Coordinates of C-alpha atoms in Angstrom, one line a residue:
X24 CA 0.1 -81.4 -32.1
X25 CA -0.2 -79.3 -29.2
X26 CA -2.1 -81.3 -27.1
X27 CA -3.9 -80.7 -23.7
X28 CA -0.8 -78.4 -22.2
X29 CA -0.9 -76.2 -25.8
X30 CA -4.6 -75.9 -25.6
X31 CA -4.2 -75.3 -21.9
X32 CA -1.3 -72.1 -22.5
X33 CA -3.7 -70.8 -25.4
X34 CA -6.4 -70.6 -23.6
X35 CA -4.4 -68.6 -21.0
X36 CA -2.6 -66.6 -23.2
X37 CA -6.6 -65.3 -24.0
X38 CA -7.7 -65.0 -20.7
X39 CA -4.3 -62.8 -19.9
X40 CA -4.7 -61.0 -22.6
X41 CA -8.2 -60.2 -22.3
X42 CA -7.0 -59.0 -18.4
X43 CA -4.3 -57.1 -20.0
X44 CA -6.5 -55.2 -22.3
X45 CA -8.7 -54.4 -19.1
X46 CA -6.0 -53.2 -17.5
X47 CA -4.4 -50.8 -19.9
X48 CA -8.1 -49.1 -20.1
X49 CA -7.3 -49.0 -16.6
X50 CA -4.4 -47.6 -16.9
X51 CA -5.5 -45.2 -19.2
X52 CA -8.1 -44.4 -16.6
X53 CA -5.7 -43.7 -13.8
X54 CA -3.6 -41.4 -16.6
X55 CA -6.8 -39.5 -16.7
X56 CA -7.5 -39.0 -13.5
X57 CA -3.4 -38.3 -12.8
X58 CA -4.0 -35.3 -15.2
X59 CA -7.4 -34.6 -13.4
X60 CA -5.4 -34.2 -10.3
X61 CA -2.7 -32.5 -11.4
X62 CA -5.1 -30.1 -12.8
X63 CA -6.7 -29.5 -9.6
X64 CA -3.5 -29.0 -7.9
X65 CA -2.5 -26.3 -10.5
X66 CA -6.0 -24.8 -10.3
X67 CA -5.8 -24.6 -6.3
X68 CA -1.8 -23.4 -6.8
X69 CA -3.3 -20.5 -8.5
X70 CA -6.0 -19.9 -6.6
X71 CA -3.6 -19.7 -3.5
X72 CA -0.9 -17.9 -6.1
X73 CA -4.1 -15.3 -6.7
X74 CA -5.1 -15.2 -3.2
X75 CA -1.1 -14.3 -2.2
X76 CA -0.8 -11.8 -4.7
X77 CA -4.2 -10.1 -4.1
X78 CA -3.6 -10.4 0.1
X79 CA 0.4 -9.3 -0.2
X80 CA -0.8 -5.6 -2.7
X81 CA -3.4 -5.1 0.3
X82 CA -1.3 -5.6 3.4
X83 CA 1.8 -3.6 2.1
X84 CA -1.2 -0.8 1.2
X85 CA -2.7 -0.9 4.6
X86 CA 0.7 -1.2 6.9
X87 CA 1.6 2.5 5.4
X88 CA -1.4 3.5 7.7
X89 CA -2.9 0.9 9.6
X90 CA -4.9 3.6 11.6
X91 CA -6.4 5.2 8.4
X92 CA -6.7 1.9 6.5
X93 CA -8.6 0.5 9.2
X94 CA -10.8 4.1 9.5
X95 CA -13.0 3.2 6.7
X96 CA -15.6 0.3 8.0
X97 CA -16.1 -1.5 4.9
X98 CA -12.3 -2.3 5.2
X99 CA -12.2 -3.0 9.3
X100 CA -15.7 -5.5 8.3
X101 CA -13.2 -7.2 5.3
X102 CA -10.6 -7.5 7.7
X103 CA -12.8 -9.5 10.1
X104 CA -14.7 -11.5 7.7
X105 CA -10.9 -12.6 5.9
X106 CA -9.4 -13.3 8.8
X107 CA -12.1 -15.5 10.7
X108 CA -14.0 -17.1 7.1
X109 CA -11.8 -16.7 4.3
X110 CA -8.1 -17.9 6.1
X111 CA -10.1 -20.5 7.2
X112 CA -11.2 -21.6 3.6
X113 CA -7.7 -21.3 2.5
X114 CA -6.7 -23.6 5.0
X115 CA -9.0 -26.4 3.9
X116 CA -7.8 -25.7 0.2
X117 CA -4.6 -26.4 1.3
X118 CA -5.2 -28.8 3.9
X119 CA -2.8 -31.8 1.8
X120 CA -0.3 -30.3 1.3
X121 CA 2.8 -32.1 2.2
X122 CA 5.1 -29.8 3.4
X123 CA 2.8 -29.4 6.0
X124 CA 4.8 -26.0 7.2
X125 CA 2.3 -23.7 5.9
X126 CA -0.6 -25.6 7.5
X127 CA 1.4 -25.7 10.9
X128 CA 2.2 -21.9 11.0
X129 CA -1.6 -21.5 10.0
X130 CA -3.1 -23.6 12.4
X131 CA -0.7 -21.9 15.7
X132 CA -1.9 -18.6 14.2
X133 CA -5.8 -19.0 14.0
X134 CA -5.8 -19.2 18.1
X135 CA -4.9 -15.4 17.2
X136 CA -7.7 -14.6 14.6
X137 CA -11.0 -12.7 14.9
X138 CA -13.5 -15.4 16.4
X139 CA -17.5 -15.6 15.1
X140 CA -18.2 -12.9 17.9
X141 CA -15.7 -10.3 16.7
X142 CA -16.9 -11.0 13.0
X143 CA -20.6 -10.9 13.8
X144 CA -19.5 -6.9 15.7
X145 CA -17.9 -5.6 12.5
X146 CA -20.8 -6.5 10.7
X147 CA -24.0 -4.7 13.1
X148 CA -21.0 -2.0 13.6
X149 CA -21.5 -1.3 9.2
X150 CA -25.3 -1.9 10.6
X151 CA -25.2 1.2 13.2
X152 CA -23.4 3.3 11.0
X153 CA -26.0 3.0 8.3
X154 CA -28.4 4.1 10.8
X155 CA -27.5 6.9 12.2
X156 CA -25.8 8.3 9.0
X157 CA -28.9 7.5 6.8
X158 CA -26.6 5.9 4.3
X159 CA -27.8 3.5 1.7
X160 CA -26.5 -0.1 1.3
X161 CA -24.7 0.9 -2.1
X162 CA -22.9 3.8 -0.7
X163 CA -21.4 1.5 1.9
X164 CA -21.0 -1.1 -0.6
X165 CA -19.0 0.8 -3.3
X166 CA -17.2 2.2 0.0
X167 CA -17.8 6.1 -1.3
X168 CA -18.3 6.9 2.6
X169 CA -18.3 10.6 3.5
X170 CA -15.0 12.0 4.6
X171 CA -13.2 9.4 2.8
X172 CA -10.8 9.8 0.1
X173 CA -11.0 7.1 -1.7
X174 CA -7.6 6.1 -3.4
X175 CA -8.5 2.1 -4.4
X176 CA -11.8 1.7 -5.0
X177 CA -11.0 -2.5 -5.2
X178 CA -10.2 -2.5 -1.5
X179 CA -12.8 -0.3 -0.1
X180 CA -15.4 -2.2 -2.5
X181 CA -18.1 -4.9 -0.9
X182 CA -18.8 -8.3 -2.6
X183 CA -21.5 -9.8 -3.3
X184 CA -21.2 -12.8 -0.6
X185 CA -19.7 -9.6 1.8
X186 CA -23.6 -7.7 1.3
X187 CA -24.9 -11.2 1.5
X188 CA -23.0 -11.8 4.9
X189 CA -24.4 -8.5 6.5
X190 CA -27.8 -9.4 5.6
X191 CA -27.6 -13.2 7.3
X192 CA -26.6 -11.7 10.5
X193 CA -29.5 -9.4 10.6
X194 CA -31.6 -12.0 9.7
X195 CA -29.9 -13.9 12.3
X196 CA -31.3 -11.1 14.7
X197 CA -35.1 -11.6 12.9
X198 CA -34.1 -8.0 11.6
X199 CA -35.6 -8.5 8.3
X200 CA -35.0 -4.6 7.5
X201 CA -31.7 -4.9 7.1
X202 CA -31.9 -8.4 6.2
X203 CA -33.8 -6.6 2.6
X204 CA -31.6 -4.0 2.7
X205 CA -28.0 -6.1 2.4
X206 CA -29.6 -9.0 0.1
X207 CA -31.0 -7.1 -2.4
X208 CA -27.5 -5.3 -2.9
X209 CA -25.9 -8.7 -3.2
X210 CA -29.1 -9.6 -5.8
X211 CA -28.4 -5.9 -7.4
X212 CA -24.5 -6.7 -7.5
X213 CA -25.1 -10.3 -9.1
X214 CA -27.5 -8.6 -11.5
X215 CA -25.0 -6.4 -12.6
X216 CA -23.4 -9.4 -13.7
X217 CA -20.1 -9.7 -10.7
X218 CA -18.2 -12.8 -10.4
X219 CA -19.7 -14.4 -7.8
X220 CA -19.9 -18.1 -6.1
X221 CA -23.0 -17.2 -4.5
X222 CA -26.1 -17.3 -6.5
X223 CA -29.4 -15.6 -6.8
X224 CA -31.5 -18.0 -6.0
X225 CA -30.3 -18.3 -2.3
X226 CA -30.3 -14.2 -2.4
X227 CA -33.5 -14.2 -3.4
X228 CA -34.8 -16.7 -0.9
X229 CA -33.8 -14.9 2.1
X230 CA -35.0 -11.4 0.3
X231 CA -38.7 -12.6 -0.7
X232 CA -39.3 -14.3 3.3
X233 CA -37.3 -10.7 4.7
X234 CA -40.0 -8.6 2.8
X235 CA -43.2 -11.3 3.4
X236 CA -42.3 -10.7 7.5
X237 CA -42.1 -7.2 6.9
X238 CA -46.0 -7.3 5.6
X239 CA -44.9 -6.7 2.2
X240 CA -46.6 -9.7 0.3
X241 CA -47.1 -8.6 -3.2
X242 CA -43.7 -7.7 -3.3
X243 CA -42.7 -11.3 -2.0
X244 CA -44.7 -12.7 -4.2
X245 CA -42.9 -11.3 -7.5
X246 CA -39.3 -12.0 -6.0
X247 CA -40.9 -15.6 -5.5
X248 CA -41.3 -15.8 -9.0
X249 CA -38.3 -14.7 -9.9
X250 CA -36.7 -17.3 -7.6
X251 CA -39.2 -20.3 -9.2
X252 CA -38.3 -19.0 -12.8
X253 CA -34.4 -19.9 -11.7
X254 CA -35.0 -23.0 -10.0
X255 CA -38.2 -24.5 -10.9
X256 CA -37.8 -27.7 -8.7
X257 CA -37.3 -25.2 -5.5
X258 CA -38.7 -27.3 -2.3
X259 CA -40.3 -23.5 -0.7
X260 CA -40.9 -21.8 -4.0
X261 CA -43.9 -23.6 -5.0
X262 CA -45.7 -23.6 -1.7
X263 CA -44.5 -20.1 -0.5
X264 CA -46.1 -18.6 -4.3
X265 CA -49.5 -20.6 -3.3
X266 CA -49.5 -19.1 0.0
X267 CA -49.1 -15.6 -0.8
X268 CA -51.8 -15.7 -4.0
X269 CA -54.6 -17.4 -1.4
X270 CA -53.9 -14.7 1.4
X271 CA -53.4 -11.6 -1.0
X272 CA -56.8 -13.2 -2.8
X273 CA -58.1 -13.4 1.1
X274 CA -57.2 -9.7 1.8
X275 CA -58.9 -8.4 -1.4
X276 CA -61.8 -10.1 -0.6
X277 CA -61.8 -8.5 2.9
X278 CA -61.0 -5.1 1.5
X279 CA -64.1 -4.9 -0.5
X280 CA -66.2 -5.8 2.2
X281 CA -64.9 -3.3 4.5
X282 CA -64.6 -0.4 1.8
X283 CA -68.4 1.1 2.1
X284 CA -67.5 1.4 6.2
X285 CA -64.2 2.6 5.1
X286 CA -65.9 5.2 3.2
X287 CA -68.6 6.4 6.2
X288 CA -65.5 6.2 8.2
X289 CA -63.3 8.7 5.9
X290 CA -66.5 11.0 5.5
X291 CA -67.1 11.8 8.9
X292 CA -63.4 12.3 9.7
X293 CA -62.4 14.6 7.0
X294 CA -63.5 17.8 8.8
X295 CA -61.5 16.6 12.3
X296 CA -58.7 15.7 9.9
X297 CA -58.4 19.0 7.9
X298 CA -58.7 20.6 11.6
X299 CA -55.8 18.8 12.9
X300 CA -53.8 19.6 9.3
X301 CA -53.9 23.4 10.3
X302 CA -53.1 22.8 13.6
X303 CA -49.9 20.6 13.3
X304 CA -46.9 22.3 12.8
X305 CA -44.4 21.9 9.8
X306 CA -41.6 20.6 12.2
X307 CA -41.5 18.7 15.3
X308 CA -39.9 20.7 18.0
X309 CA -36.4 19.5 18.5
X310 CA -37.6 18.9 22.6
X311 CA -40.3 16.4 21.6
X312 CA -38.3 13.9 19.1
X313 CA -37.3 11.3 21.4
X314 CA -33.6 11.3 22.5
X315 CA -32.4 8.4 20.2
X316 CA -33.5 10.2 17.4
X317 CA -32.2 13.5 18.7
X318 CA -28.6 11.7 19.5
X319 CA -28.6 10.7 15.7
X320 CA -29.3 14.3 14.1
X321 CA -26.8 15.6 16.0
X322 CA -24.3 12.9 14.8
X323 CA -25.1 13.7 11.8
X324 CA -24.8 17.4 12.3
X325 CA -28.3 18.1 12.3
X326 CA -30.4 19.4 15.0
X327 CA -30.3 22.5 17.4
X328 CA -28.5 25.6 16.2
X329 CA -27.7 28.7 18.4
X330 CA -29.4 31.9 17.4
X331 CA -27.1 34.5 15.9
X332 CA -27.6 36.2 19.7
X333 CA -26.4 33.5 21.5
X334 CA -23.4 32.7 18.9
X335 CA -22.5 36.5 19.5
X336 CA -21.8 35.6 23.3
X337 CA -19.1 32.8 22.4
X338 CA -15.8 34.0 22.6
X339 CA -11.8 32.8 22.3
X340 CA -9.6 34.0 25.1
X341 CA -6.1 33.2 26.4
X342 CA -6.7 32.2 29.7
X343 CA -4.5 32.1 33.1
X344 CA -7.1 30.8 35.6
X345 CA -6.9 34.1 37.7
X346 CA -3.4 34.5 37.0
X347 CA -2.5 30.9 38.0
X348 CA 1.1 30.9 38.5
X349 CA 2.1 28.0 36.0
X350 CA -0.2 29.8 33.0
X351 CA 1.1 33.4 33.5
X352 CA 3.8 33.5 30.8
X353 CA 1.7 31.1 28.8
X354 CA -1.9 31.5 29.1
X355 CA -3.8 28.5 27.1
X356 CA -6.2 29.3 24.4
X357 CA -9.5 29.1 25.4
X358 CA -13.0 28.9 22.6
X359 CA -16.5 28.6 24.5
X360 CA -18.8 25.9 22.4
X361 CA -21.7 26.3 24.5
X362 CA -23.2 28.3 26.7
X363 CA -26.3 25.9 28.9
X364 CA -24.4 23.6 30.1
X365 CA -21.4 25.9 29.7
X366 CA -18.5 23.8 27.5
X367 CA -15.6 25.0 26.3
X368 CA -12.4 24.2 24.4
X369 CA -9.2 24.3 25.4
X370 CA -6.7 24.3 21.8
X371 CA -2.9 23.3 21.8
X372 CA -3.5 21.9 25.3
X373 CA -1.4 18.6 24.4
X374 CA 1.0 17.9 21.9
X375 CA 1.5 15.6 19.3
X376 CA 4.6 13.8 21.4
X377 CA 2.4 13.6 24.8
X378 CA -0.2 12.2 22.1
X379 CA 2.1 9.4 21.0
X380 CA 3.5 8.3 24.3
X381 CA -0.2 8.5 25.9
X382 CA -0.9 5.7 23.1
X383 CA 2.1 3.6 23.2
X384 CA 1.3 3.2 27.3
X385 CA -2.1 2.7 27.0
X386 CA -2.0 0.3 23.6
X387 CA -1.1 -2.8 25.3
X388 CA -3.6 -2.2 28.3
X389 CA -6.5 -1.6 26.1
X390 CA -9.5 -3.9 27.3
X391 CA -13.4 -3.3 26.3
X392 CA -14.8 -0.4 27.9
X393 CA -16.7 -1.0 30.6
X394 CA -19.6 1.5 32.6
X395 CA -20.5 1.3 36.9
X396 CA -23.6 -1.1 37.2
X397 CA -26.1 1.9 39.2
X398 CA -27.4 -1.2 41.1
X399 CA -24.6 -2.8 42.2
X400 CA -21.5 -0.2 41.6
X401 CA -19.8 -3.3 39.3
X402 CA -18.0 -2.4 36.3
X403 CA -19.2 -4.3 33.5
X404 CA -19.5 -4.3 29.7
X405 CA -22.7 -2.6 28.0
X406 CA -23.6 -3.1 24.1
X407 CA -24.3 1.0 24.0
X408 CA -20.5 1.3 25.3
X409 CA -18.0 0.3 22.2
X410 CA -14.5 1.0 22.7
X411 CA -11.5 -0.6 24.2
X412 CA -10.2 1.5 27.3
X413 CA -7.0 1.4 29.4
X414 CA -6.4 3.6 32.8
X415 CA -2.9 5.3 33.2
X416 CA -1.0 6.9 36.6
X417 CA 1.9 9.3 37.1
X418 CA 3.3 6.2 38.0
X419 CA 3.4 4.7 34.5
X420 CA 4.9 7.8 33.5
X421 CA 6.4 10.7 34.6
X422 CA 4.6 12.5 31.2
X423 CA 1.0 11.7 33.2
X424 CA 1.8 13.5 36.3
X425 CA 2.4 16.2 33.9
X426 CA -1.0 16.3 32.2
X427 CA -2.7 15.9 35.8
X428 CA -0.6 19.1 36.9
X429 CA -1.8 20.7 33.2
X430 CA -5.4 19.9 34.2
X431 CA -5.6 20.8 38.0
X432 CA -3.6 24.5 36.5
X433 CA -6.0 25.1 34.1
X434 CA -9.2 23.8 35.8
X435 CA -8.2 25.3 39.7
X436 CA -9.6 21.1 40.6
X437 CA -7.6 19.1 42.8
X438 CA -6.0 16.2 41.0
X439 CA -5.7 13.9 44.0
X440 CA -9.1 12.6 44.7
X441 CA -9.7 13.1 40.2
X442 CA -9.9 9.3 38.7
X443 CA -6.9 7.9 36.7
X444 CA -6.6 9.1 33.2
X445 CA -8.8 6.6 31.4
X446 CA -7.2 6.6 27.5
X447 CA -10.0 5.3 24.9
X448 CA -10.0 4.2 21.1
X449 CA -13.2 4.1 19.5
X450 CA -12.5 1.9 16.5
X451 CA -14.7 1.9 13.2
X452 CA -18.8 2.1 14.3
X453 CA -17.6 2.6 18.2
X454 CA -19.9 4.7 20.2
X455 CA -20.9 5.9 23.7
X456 CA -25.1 6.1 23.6
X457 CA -26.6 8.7 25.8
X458 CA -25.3 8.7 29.3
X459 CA -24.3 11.2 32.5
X460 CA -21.5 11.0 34.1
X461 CA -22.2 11.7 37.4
X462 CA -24.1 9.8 39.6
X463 CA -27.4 10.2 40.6
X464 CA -29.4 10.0 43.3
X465 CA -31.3 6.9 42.1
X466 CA -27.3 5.8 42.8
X467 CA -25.9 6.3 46.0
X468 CA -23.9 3.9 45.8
X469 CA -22.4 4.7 42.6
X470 CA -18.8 5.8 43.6
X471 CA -18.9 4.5 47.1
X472 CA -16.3 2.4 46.4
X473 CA -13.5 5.2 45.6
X474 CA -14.6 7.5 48.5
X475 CA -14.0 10.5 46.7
X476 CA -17.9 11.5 46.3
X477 CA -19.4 12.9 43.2
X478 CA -18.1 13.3 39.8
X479 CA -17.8 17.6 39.3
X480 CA -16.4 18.0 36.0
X481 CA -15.0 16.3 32.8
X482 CA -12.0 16.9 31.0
X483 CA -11.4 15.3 27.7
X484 CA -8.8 15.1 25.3
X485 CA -9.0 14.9 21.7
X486 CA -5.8 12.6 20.4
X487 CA -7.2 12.5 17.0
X488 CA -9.0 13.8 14.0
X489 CA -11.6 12.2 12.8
X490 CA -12.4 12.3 8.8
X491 CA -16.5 11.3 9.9
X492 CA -18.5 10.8 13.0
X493 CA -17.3 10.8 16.0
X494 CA -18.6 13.7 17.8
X495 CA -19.6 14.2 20.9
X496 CA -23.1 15.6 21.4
X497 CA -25.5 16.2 24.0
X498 CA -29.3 15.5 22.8
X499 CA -30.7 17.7 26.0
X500 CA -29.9 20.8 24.6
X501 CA -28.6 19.8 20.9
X502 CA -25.2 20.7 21.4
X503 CA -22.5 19.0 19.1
X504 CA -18.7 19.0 19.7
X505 CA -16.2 17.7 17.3
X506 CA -13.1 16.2 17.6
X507 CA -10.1 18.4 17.2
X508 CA -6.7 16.9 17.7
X509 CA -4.6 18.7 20.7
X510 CA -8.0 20.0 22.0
X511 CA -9.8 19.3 25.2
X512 CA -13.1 19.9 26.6
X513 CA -14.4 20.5 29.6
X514 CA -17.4 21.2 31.8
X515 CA -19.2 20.9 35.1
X516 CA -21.5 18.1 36.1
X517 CA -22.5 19.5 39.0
X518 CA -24.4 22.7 40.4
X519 CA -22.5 24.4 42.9
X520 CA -24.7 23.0 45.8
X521 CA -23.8 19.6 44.6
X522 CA -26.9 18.6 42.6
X523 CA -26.5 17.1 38.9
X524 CA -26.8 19.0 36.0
X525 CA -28.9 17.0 33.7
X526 CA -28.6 19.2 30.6
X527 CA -24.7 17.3 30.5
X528 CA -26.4 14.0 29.4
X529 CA -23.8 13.6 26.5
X530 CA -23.0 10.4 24.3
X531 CA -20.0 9.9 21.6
X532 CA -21.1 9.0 18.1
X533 CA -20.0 6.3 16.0
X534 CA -16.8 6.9 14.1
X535 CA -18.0 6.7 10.3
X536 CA -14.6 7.0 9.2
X537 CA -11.2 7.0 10.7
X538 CA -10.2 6.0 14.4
X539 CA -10.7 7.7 17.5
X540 CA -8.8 8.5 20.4
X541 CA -9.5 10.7 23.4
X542 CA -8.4 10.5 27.2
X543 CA -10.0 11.8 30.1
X544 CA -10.1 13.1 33.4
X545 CA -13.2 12.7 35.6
X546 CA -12.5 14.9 38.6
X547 CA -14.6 14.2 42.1
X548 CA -15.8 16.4 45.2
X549 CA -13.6 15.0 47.4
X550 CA -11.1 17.6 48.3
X551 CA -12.0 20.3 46.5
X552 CA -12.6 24.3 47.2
X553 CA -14.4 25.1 44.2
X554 CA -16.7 27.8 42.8
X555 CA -18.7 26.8 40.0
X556 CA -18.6 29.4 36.7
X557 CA -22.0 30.9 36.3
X558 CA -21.4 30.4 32.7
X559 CA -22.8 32.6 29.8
X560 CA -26.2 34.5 30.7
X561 CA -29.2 32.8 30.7
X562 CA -31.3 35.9 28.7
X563 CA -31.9 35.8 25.2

């Protein structure tokens, strides 16, 4: 017999067993989710092993020309967007990982990445540049930008979520034209059936509101169909589709009501309207579009064109300033551009070597460009001013005191009282809007701080070609000048009795493609025995 202690063991021996059954399905639980986990760590070890591969084919393509990779804007927007999102979302992925090295070297580096700011810029930079280029959103998308050659079509192409970002920071800006613009390329690049982790029915979403404050409501009523078809259970769908059937219902009712006046209305204005018809003219004269407008047709090379007579009076020259010692046994080659205000071009006038060393000087000095406050004579940043500037002596150099002596030769200007040589890069959508250069007399106090009066002339040097954009234009008269590495320009801002000439209001256009880099020389009254050129002849 086993008695109580037998009975006692059995009765344990089912209670452990019944434990030990519990626990091996417990086991087998924790197997399952071992394997769970160790797929997850070989799906994020490929997704990092992708990420390397993809990152390391683009870097070694864009560090054989960092200059020309960075040209094209869809790639300079990428660039932003990877380093200040995308790093960032790698670095959560990999967040655990033991070693910790990787994290370490990543976390020390982010202090050095693009910041929300600098992100935000690339993105109204692709904004601009769709603007005042008239380019569509797929153009910039499937990066086919003019003046490009395009060699890789993967890196110069937008993603969806890349569209989708442009158009949440013009909607961040209540700039719901842009806003439709960029999310319907992400909804037409989803459609198409890309890859994506962003879906349609957040595109949608932002697209159907963008075109309802835009006083589109039909059309926002069909996308917010669409977006109810996808997710039925929407929390705005439902409501937002009510909304726009009771006020398009509203309108329809208010349109037939008003239509007999409508009619009278239309009847007694046909005969002043057909009047008007004959009297307006087929195109707006170039001096009436308003100057934004004018800047951006001539950025895009549209605008004013000289009449074959006034081309005729253009000519190239070698030139010795009145047989200026230093330019007699090399005269520098000299190209009018335009004859009111008289510009012209100066070719060969720098050369590739003074180029390079100009650059390497002025690359680690380069801050944002800043313009003189006409109130209170500050300098200061401006969002019409986008480029990063640096200011160079013959004392940083002894290649500087050269150009100075180049410029003072050619021009017959003293150099001494002239302003430093101010070196500038205008990087992909950077721009200089409308502006003189002299001071006015709504200003007086606009160069009192260098005591050297006025601002007479400008000289500026091309260092670079630029495949798009980039000229430099002046809306007053619809001239257009384009950059020409080794060239310089140059003309008066002031009449010879010392008043402004306003006809030199001049901006810089946004690059489109490529990077630009000029320096320049802005030469004051102070010191100077000058006699302004008459220039080319005022008769037609």
């Amino acid at each position: 017999m086993c008695g109580i202690s037998c009975l006692k063991w059995f009765n344990m021996c089912l209670f452990l067993s019944g434990q030990m059954t519990d626990l091996l399905y417990t086991e087998k639980d924790l197997v399952t989710s071992l394997k769970d986990y160790i797929r997850a760590e070989e799906s994020k070890l490929e997704q990092i092993k992708r990420w390397a591969e993809k990152l390391d084919s683009l870097t070694v393509t864009a560090t054989q020309d960092p200059e020309g990779f960075l040209g094209h804007p869809v790639n300079a927007f990428k660039l932003m967007k990877r380093l200040n999102t995308e790093w960032g979302d790698l670095e959560s992925l990999v967040l655990r990982d033991t070693t910790g090295g990787f994290i370490s070297n990543l976390t020390i580096q982010r202090q050095h990445f693009p910041t929300d700011e600098d992100q935000t810029g690339a993105a109204k930079a692709l904004i601009r540049l769709q603007d005042t280029y008239r380019l569509d959103a797929n153009t910039i998308s499937t990066g086919n930008l003019p003046g490009f050659k395009c060699t890789d079509v993967k890196t110069n192409h937008m993603t969806a979520e890349d569209c989708f970002e442009l158009g949440k920071i013009a909607y961040s800006d209540a700039d719901y034209y842009h806003t439709e613009l960029w999310m319907a390329q992400a909804l037409k690049q989803l459609d198409e059936g890309e890859e994506s982790t962003l879906d349609k029915v957040t595109v949608i979403d932002y697209l159907s509101y963008a075109i309802y404050q835009q006083g589109e409501m039909e059309r926002a009523m069909e996308y917010t169909k669409r977006l109810i078809e996808l997710d039925p259970e929407h929390p705005r769908g439902k409501s937002n589709l009510k909304y726009f059937e009771f006020q398009l219902e509203k309108q329809k009712k208010a349109a037939e009501e008003e239509a007999p006046k409508q009619k009278e209305r239309e009847k007694r204005e046909t005969a002043e309207k057909k009047k008007k018809k004959k009297q307006k003219k087929s195109k707006k004269a170039f001096s009436l579009i308003p100057e934004r407008e004018k800047y951006e047709m001539l950025c895009r090379g549209e605008g004013i064109k000289m009449t074959p007579r006034r081309q005729s009076r253009l000519f190239c020259r070698y030139y010795d300033n009145n047989r200026n010692p230093s330019l007699l046994l090399a005269p520098v080659k000299q190209q009018d551009e335009w004859d009111r205000p008289y510009i012209v071009r100066y070719l060969d006038i720098i050369s590739d070597a003074e180029i390079e060393r100009v650059k390497q000087l002025a690359k680690p000095r380069l801050r944002r460009a800043t313009i003189s406050n006409p109130i209170t004579g500050v300098l200061e940043t401006a969002s019409y001013r986008i480029s990063k500037s640096a200011w160079l002596t013959e004392y940083d150099d002894p290649m500087i005191e050269k150009i100075n002596d180049r410029i003072e030769g050619v021009t017959g200007l003293e150099m001494d009282t002239a302003e430093e040589l101010q070196v500038a890069n205008y990087g992909v959508g950077g721009q200089y809007e409308p502006h003189f250069d002299f001071g006015r007399k709504d200003e007086p106090d606009a160069f009192k701080e260098l005591g050297t009066g006025n601002r007479i002339a400008t000289w500026l040097f091309y260092m670079s070609d630029v495949s798009a954009g980039g000229a430099t234009v002046f809306p007053d008269v619809g001239a257009a000048v384009w950059p020409q590495k080794g060239t310089a320009v140059f003309w008066y801002n002031l009449f010879a009795s010392g008043e402004g000439d306003y006809s030199t209001r001049h901006a810089a256009c946004p690059v489109l493609v490529g990077n630009k880099w000029v320096s320049n020389k802005w030469i004051h009254e102070r010191g100077q025995e000058w006699r302004r050129p008459c220039g080319l002849s005022e008769s037609e």
